[in-house]
Tab-separated table of C-alpha atoms in Angstrom:
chain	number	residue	atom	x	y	z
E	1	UNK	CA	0.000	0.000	0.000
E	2	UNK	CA	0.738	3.433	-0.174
E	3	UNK	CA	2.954	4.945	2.667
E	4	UNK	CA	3.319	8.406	3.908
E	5	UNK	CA	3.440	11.375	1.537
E	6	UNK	CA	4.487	14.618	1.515
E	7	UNK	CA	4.278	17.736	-0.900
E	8	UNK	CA	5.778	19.942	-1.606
E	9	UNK	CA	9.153	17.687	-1.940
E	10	UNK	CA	11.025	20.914	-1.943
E	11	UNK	CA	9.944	24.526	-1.142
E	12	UNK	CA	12.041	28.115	-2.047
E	13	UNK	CA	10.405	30.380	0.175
E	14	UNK	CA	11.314	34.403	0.827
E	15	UNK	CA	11.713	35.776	4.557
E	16	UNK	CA	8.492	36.583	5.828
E	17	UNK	CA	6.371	34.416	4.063
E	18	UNK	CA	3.601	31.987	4.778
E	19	UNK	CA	4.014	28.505	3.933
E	20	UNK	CA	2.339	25.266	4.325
E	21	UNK	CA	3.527	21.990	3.923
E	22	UNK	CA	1.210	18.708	3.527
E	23	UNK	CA	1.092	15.403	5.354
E	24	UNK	CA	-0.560	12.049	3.724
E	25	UNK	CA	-0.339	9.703	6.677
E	26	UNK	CA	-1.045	5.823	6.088
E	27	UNK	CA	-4.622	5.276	5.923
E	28	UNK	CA	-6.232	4.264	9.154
E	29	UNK	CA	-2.525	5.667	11.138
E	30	UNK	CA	-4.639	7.380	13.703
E	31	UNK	CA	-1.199	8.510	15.179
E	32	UNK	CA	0.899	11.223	13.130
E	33	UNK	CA	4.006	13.734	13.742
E	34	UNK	CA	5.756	16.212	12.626
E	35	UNK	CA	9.747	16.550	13.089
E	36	UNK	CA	12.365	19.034	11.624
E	37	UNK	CA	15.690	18.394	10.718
E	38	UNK	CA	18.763	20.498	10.192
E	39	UNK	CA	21.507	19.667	8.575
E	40	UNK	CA	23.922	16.666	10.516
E	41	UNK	CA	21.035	16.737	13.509
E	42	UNK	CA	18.201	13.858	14.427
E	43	UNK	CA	15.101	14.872	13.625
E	44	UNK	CA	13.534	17.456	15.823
E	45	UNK	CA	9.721	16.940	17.298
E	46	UNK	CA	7.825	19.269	16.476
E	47	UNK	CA	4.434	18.496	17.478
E	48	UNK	CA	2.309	14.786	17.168
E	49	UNK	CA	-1.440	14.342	16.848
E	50	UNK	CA	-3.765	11.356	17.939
E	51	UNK	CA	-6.764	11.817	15.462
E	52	UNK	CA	-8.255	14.955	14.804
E	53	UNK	CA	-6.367	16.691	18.249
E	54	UNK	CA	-2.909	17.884	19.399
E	55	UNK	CA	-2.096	15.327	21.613
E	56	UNK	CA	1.911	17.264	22.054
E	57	UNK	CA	2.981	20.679	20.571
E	58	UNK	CA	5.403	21.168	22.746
E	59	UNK	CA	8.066	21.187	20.420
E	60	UNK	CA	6.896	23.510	18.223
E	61	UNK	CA	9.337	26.693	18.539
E	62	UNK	CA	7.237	29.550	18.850
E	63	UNK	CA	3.734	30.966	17.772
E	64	UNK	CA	4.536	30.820	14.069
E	65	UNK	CA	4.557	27.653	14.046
E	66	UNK	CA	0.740	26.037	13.947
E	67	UNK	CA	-0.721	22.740	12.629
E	68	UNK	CA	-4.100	21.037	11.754
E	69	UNK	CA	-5.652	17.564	11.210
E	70	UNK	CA	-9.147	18.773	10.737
E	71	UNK	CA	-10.202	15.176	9.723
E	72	UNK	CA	-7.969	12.670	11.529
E	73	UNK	CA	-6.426	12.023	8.035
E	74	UNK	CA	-4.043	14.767	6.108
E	75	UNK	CA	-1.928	17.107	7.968
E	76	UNK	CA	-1.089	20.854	7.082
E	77	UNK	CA	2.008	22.759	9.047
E	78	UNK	CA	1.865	26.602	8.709
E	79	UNK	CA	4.410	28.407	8.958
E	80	UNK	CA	4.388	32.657	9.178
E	81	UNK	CA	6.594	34.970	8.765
E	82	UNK	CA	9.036	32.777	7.865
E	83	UNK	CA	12.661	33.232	8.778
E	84	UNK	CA	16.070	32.044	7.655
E	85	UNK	CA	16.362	30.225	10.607
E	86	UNK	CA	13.434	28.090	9.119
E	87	UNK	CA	14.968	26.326	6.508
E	88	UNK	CA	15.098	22.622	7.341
E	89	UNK	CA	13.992	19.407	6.101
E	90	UNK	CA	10.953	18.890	7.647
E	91	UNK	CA	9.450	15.630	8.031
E	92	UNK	CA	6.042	13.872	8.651
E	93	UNK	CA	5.543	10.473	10.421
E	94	UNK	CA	2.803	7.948	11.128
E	95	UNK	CA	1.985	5.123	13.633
E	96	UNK	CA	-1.456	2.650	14.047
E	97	UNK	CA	-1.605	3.797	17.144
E	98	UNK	CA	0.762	6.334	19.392
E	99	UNK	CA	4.470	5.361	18.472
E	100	UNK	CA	5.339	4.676	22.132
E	101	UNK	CA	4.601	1.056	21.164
E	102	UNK	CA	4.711	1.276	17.396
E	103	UNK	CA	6.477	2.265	14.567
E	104	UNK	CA	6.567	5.053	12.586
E	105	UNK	CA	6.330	5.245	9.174
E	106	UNK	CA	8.213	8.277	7.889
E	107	UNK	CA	7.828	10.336	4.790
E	108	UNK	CA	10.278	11.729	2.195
E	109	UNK	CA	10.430	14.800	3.747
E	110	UNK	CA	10.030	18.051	2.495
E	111	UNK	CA	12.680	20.460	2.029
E	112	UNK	CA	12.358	23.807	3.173
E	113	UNK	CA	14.669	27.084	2.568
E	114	UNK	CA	14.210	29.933	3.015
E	115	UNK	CA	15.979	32.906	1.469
G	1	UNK	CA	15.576	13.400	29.349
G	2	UNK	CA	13.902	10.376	26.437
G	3	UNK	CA	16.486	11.226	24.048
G	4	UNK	CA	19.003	9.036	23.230
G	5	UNK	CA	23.059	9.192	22.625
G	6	UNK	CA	24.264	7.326	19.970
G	7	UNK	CA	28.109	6.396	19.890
G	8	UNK	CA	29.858	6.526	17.845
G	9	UNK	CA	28.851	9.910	15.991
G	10	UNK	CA	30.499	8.767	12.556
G	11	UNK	CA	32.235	5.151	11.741
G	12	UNK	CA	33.889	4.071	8.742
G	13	UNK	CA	34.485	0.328	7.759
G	14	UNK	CA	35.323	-1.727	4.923
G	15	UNK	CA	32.777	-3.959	3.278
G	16	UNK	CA	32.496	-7.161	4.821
G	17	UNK	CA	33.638	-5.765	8.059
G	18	UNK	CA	30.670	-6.193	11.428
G	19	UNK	CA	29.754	-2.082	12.236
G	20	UNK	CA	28.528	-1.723	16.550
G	21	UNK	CA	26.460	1.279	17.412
G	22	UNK	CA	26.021	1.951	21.059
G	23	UNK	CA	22.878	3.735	22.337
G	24	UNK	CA	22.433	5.145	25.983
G	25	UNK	CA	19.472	6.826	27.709
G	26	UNK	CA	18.449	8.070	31.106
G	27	UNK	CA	14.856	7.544	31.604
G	28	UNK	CA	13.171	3.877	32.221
G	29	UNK	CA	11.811	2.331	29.202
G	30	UNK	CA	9.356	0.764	27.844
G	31	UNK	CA	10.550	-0.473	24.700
G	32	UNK	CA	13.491	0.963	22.269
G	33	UNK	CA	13.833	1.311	18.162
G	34	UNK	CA	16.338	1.777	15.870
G	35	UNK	CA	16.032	3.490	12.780
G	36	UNK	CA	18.113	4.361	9.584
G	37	UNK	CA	18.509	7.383	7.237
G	38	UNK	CA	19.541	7.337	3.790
G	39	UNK	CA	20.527	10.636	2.468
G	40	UNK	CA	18.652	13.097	5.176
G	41	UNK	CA	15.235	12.142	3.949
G	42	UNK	CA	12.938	9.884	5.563
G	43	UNK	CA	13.847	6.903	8.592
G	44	UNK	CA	13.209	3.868	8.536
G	45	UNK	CA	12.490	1.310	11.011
G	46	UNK	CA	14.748	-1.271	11.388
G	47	UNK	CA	13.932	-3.001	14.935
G	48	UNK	CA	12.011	-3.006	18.622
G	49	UNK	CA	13.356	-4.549	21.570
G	50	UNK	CA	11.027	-4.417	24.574
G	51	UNK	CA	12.485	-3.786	27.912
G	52	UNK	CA	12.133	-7.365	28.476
G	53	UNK	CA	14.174	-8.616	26.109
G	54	UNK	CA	17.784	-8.611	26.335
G	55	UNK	CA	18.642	-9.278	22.001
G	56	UNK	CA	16.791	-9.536	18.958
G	57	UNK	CA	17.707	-10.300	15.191
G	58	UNK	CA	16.628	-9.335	12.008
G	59	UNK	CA	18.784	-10.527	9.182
G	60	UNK	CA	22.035	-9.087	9.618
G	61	UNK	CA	21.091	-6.939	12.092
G	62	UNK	CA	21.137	-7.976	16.038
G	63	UNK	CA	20.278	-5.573	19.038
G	64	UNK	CA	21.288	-5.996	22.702
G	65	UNK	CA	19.576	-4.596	25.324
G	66	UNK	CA	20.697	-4.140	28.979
G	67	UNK	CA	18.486	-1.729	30.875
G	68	UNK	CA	20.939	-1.748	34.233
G	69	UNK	CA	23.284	-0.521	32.121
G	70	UNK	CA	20.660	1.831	30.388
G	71	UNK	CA	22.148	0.942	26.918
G	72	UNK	CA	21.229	-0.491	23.683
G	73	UNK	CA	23.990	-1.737	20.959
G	74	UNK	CA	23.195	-2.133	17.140
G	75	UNK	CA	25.639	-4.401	15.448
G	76	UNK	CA	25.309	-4.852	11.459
G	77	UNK	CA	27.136	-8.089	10.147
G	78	UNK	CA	28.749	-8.627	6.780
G	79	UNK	CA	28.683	-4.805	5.888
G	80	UNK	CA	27.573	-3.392	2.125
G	81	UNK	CA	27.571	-0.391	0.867
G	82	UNK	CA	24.063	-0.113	0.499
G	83	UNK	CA	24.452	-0.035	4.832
G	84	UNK	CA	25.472	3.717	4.506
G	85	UNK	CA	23.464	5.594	6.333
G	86	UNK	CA	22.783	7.206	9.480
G	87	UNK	CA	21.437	5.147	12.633
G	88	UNK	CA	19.311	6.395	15.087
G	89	UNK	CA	17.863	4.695	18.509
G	90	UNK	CA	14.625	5.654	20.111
G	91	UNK	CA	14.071	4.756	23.856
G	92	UNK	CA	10.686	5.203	24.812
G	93	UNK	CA	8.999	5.321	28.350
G	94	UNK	CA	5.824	4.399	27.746
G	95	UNK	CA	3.069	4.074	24.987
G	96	UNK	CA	1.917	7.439	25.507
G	97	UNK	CA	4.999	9.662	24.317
G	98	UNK	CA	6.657	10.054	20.532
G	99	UNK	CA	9.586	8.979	20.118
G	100	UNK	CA	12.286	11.536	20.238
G	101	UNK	CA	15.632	11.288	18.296
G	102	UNK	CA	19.430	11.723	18.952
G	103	UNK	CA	21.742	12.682	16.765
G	104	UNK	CA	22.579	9.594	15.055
G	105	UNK	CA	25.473	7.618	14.191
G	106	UNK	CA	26.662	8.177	10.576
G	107	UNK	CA	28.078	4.671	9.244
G	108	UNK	CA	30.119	4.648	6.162
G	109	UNK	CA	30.809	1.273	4.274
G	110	UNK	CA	33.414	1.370	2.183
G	111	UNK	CA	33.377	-1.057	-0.998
């Protein structure tokens, strides 16, 4: 089946612009995260969701950061104002249930930079 | 802190040589993955070990476990090239937390 998707692949985005970046979990994943990575770091949580709510956002870095799963399925992170300091690879994960017990199914990633 | 330290940060061996990662954590755990990255995009999962088991194999991969010790070793037999990647371990506490990521260890198999 299919696995996790994520589009854009690759964004160019100017300072202080809005972007959004899509999630396709795994169908029936009820679990799903978001992580950013910088370049020769682990991936950095960012905030996970168990259906439709934010079960964590405590990684997300400040208030211009925000994300949605208004149907328990796809996943949309917003970014404003965007800064330099942005620019990552930013990456979308799934589990059955919360990953504590599970595994996570990871996306491609999409690449973010911002100029 | 969940996170955990993966040692060596880089590691470079010859094809056909055994590579040993070495994971270490602070909290109690639950369970603990590994996962690998190929080119900074997405990880995969490679293997669980529960925090009653002490090793598990998959293929030519086999993972200790000793949670006195608070560690977790990754060892990767009969290297390839294709085995270039980063490695990652993921302890986790409980079923209610996501998994949170170290740094990695970034193997390099030389043909």
């Amino acid at each position: 089946g299919a696995g996790v998707s994520q589009t854009p692949s690759n964004k160019v985005t100017e300072k202080g612009k809005y972007v959004e970046l899509r999630c396709d979990p795994i169908s029936g994943h009820t679990a799903l995260y978001w992580y950013r990575q910088s370049l020769g770091q682990g991936p950095e949580f960012l905030i996970y969701f168990q259906g439709t709510g934010a079960a964590d956002d405590s990684g997300l870095p400040n208030d211009r950061f925000f994300a949605v799963r208004p149907e328990g399925s796809v996943s949309t992170l917003k970014i404003q104002r965007t800064e330099r300091g942005d620019s990552a690879v930013y990456l979308c994960a799934s589990s059955l249930r919360l990953a504590g017990n599970n595994e996570q199914f990871f996306g491609p990633g999409t690449r973010l930079t911002v100029l | 802190s969940q996170q955990g330290e993966e040692d060596p940060q880089a590691l470079s061996i010859q094809e056909g040589e055994n590579a040993t990662m070495n994971c270490s954590y602070k909290t109690s755990i639950n369970n603990l993955q590994w996962y690998r990255q190929n080119s900074g995009r997405g990880l995969v999962h490679l293997i669980l070990i529960r925090s009653n088991e002490r090793e598990k194999h998959s293929g030519r991969l086999r993972v200790t476990l000793d949670t006195s010790k608070k560690s977790s070793s990754l060892l990767i037999t009969a290297s390839r090239a294709a085995d270039t990647a980063s490695y990652f371990c993921a302890p986790s506490p409980s079923g209610n937390t996501p998994l949170v990521f170290g740094k990695g260890t970034r193997l390099s198999v030389i043909a």
